[in-house]
Backbone as numpy.savetxt, mean C-alpha at the origin, in Angstrom:
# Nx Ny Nz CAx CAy CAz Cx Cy Cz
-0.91 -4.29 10.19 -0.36 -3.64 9.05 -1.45 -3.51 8.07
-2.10 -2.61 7.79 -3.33 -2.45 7.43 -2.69 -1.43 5.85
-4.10 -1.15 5.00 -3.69 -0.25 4.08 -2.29 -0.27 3.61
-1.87 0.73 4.06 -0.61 1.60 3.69 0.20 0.75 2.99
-0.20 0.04 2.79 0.72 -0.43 1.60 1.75 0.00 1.60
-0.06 0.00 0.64 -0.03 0.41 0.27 1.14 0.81 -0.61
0.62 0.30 1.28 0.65 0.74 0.48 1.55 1.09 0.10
2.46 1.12 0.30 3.03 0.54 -0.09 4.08 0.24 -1.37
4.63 -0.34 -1.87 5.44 -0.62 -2.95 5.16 0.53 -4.18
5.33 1.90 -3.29 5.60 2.94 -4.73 7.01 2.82 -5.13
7.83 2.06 -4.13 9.06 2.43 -4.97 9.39 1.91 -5.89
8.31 1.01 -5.98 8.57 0.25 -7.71 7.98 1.06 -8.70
7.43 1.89 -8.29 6.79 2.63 -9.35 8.12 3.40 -10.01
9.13 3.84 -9.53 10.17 4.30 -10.41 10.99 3.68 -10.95
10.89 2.23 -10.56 12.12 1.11 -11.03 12.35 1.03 -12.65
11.29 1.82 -13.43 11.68 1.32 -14.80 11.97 3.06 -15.34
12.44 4.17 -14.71 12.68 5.20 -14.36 13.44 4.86 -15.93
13.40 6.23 -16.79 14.04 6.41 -17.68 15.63 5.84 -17.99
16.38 5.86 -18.59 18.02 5.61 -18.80 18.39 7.52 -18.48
17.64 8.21 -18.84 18.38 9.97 -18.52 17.88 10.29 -16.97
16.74 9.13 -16.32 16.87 9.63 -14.99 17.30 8.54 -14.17
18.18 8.24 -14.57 18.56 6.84 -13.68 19.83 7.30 -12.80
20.64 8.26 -12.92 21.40 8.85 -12.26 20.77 9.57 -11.44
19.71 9.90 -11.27 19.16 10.96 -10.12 18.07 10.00 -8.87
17.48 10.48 -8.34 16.24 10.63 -7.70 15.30 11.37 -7.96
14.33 10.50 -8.65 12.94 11.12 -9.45 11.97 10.93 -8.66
11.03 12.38 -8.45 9.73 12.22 -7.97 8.61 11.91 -8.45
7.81 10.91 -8.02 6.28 10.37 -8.86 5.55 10.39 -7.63
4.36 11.27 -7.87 2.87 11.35 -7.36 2.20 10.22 -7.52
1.56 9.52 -6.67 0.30 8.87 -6.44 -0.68 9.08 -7.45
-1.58 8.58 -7.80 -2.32 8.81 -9.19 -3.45 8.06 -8.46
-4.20 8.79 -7.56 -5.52 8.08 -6.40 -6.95 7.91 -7.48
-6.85 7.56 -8.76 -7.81 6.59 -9.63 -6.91 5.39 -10.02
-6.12 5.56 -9.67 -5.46 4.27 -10.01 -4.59 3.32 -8.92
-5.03 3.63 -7.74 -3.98 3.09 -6.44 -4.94 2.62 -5.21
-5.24 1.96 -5.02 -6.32 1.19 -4.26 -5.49 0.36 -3.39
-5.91 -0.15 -1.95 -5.53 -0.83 -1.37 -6.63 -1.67 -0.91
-6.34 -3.23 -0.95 -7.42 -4.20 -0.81 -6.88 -5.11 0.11
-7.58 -5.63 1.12 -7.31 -6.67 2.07 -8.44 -7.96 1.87
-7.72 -9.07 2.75 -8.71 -10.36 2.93 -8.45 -11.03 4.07
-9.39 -11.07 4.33 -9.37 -11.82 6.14 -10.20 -12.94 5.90
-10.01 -14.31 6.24 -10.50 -15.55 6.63 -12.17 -15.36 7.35
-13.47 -15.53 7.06 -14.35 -15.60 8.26 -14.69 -16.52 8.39
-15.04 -16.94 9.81 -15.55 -18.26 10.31 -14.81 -19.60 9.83
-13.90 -19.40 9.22 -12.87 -20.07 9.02 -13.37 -20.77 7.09
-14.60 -20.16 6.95 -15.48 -20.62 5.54 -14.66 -19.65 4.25
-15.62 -18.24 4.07 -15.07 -18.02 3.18 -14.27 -16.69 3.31
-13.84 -15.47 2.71 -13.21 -14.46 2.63 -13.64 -13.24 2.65
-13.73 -12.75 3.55 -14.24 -11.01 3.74 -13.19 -10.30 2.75
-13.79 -9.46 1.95 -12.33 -8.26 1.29 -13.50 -7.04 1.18
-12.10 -5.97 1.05 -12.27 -4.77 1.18 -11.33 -3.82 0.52
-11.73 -2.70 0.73 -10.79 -1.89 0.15 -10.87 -0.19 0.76
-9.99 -0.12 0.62 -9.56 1.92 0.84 -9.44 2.44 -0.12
-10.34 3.55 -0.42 -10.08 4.46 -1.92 -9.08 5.61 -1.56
-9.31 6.01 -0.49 -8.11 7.21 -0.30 -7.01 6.86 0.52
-5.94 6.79 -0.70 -4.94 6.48 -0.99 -3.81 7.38 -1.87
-2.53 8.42 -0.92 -1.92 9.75 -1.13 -0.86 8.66 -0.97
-0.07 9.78 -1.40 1.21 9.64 -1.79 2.65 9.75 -2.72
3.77 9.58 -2.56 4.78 9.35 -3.26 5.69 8.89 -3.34
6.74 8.73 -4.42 7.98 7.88 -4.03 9.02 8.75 -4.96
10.60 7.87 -4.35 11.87 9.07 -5.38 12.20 7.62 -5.29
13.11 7.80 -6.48 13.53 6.19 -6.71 14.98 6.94 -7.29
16.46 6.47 -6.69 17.47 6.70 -7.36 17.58 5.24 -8.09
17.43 4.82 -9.23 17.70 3.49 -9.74 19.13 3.39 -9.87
20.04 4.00 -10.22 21.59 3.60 -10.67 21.64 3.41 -9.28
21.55 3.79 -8.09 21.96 3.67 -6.55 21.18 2.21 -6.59
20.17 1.90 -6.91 19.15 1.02 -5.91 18.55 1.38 -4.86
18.13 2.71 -4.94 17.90 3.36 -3.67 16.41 4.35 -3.78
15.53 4.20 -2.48 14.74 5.57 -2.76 14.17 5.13 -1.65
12.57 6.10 -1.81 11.70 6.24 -0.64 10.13 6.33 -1.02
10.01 5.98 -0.15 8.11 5.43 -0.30 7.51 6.24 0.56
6.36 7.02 0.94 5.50 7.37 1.55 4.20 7.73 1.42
3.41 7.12 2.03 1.88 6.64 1.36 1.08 6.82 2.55
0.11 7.70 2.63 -1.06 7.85 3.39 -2.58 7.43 3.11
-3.22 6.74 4.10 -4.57 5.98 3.64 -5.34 6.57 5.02
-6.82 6.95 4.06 -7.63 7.45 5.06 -8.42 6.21 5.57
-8.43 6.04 6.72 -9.01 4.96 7.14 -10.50 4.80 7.19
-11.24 5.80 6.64 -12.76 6.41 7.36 -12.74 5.56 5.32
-12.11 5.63 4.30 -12.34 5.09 2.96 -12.67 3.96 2.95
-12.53 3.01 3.89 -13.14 1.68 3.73 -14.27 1.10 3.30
-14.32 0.23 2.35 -15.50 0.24 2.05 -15.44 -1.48 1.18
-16.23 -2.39 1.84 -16.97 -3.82 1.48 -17.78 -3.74 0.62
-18.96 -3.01 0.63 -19.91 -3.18 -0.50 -21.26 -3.19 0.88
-20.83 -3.00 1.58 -21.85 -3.74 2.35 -21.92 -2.38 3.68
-22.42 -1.37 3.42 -22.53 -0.13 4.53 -22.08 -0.31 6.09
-23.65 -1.26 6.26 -23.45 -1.80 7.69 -21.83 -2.25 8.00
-21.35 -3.09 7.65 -20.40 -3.33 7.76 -18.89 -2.52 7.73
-19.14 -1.62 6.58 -18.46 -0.44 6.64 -18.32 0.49 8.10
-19.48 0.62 8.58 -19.65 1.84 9.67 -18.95 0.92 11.15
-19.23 -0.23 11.31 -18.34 -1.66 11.65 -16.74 -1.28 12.14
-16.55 -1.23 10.67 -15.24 -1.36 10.55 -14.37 -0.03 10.90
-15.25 1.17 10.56 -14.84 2.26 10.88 -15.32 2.82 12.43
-15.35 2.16 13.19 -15.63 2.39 14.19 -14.53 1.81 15.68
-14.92 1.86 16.90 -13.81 1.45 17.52 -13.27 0.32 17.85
-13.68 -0.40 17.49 -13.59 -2.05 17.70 -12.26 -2.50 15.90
-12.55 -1.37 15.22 -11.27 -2.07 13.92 -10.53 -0.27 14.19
-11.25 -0.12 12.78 -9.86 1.38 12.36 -10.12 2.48 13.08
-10.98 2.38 14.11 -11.14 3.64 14.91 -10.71 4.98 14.37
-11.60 5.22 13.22 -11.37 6.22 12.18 -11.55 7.32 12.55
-12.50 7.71 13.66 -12.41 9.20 14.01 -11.47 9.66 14.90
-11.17 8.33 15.73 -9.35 8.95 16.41 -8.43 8.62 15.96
-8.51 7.80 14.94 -7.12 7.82 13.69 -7.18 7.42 12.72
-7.92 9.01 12.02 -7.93 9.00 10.31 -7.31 8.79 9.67
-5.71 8.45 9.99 -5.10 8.08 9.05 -4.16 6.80 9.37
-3.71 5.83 8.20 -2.65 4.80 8.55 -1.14 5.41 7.31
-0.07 5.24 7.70 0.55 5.38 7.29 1.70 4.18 6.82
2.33 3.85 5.50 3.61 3.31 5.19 4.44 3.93 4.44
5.93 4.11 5.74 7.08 4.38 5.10 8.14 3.23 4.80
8.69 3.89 3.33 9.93 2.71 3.52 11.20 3.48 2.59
12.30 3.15 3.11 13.47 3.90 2.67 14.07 1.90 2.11
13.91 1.35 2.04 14.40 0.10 2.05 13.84 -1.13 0.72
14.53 -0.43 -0.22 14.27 -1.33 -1.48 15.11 -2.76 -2.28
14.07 -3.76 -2.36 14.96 -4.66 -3.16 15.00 -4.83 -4.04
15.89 -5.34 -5.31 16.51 -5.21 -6.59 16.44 -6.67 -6.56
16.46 -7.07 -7.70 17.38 -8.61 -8.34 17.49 -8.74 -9.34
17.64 -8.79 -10.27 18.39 -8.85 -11.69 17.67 -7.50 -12.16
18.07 -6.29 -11.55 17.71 -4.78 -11.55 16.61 -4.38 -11.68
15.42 -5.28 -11.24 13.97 -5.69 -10.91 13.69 -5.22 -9.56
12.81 -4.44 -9.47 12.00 -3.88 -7.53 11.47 -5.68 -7.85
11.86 -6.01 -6.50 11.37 -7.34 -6.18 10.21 -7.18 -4.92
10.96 -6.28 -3.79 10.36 -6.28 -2.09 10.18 -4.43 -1.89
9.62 -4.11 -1.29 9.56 -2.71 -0.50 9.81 -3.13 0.80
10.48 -2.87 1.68 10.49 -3.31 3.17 10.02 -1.65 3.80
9.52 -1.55 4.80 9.02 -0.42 5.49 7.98 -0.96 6.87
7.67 0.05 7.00 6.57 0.32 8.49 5.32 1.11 8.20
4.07 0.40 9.18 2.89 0.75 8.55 2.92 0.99 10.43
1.90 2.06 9.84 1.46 2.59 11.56 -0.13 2.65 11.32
-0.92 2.14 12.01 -2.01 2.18 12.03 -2.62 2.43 13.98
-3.63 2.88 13.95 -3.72 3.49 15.29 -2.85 3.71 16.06
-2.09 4.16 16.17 -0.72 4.80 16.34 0.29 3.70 17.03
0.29 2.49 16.19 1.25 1.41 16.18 1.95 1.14 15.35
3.32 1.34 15.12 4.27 0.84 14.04 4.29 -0.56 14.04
4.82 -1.05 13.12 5.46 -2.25 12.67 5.87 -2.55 11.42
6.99 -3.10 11.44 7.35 -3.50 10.07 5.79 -4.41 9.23
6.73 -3.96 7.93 5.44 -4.64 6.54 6.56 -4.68 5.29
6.23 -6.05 4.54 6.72 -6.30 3.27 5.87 -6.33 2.54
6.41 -5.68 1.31 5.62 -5.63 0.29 6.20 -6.28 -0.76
5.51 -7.44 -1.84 6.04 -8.12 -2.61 5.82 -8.02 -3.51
6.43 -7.38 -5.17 6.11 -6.81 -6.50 5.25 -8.10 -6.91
4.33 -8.10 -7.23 3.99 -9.30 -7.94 4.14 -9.04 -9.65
3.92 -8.11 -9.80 3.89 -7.58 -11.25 4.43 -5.37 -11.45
5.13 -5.46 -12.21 5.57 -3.74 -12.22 5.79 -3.64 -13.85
5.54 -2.21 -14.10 6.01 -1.71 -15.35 5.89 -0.48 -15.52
6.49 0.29 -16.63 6.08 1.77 -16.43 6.36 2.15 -18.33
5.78 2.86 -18.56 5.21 3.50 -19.95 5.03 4.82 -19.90
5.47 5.32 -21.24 4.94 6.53 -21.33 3.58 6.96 -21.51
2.69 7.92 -21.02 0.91 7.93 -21.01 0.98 8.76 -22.51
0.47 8.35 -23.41 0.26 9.02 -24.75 -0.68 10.65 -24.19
-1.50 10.74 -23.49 -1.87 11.70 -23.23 -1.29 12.31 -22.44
-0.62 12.22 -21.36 0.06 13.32 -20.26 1.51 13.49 -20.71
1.80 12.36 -21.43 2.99 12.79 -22.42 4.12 12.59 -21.21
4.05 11.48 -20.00 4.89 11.68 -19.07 4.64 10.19 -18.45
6.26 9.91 -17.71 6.50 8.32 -17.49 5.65 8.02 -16.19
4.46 6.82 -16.66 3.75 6.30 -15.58 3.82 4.99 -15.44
4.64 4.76 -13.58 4.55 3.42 -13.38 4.03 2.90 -12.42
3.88 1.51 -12.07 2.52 0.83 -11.39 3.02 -0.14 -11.58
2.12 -0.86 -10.33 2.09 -2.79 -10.31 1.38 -3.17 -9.36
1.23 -4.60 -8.87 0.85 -4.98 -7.96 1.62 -5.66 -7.18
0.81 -5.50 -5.98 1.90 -5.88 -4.45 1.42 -6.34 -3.74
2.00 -7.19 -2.64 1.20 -8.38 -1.42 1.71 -7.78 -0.33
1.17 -8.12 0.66 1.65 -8.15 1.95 0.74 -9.11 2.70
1.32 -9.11 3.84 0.79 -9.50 5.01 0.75 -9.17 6.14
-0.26 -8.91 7.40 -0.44 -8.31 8.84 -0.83 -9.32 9.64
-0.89 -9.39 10.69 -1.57 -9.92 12.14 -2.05 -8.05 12.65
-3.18 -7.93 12.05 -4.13 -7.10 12.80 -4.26 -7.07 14.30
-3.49 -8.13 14.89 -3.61 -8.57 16.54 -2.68 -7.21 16.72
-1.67 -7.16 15.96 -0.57 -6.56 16.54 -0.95 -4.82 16.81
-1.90 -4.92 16.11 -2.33 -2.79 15.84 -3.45 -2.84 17.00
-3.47 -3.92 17.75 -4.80 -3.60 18.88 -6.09 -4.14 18.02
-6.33 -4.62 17.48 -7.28 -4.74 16.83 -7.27 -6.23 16.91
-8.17 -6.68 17.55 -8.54 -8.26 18.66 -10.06 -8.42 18.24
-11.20 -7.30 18.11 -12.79 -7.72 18.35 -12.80 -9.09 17.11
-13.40 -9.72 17.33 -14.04 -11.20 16.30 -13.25 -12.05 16.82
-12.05 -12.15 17.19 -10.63 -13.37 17.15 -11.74 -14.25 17.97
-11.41 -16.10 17.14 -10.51 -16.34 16.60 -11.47 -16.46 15.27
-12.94 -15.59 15.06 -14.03 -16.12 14.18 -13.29 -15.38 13.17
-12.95 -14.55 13.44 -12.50 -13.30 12.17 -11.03 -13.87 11.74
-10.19 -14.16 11.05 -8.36 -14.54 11.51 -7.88 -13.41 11.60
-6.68 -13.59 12.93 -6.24 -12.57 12.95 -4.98 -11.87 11.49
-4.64 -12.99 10.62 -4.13 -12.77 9.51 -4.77 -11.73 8.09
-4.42 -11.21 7.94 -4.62 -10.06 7.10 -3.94 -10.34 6.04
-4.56 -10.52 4.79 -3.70 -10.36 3.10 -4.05 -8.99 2.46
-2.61 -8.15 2.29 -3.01 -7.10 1.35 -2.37 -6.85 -0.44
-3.17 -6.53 -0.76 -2.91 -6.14 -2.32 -3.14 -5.22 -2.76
-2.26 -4.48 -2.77 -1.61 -2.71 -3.33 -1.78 -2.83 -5.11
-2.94 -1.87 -5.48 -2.81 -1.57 -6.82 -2.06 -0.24 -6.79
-0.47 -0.08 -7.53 -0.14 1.28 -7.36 0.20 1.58 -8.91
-0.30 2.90 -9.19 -0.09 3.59 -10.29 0.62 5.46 -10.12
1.74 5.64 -10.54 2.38 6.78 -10.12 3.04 7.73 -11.06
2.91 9.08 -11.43 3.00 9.75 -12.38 4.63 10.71 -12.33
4.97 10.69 -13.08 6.59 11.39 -12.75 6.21 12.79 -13.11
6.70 13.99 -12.63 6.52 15.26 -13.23 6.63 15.63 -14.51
């Protein structure tokens, strides 16, 4: 369960959806300077490899009076990037995200949780080299404001998850590398 969050938990991005659009299903765009997806993997069992994907699409509709909406978030996998090139070209290659035969990872989710009328969870499926599997995503923090300049409701937060990378085919390093994966979804999303 890689990226996609992502990637994840946009549907919190509408949870603080106006009181005049809370009867509907509102659309909010992805806002890709502000939506990053970051992972951390265990090495050598010492310290923490992280990373991140800059391209990062997407959107979500959030009916809030229902408790209801939808997430869909695309991450280019070839965006990866450590800080560290070598390693980059690594990772984008066939042994991890096998980026030139599958540029993209995807998370959908129609499946939102509430609790004291709070996005708490996103539940959905991340497909990465053309493997589904379920992925949770956990609000750690959400809010949404009006942007004094775009003059229009923008919301965002941060989000966790977790993968076994074993499961997407993706085995090269085990057991030096862990096969456990931590992700953290920065999402920021703009309403029309």
């Amino acid at each position: 369960m890689c990226p996609n969050l992502r990637l994840f938990g946009l549907a919190a991005l509408v949870a603080c959806a106006s009181p005049s659009a809370q009867a509907q299903s509102l659309p909010y765009q992805l806002d890709p300077s502000h939506t990053k997806v970051f992972w951390e993997v265990r090495h050598f069992g010492t310290s923490t490899s992280r990373g991140r994907f800059d391209d990062v699409q997407g959107q979500v509709s959030l009916d809030r009076a229902a408790g209801r909406g939808e997430v869909a978030i695309t991450v280019g996998t070839a965006s990866v990037s450590t800080g560290v090139p070598p390693l980059d070209s690594i990772l984008r290659g066939e042994y991890f995200f096998a980026s030139a035969a599958y540029p993209r990872a995807y998370f959908v989710s129609r499946q939102l949780v509430f609790k004291d009328g709070r996005l708490t969870q996103v539940v959905g499926e991340l497909t990465l080299r053309d493997v589904s599997t379920g992925l949770t995503l956990t609000a750690t923090r959400f809010n949404c404001y009006r942007h004094p300049q775009l003059q229009r409701e923008v919301c965002g937060g941060d989000f966790e998850g977790e993968l076994s990378r074993g499961e997407f085919g993706i085995t090269y390093g085990l057991p030096f590398v862990a096969d456990r994966v931590r992700l953290v979804v920065q999402i920021e999303a703009i309403a029309p």
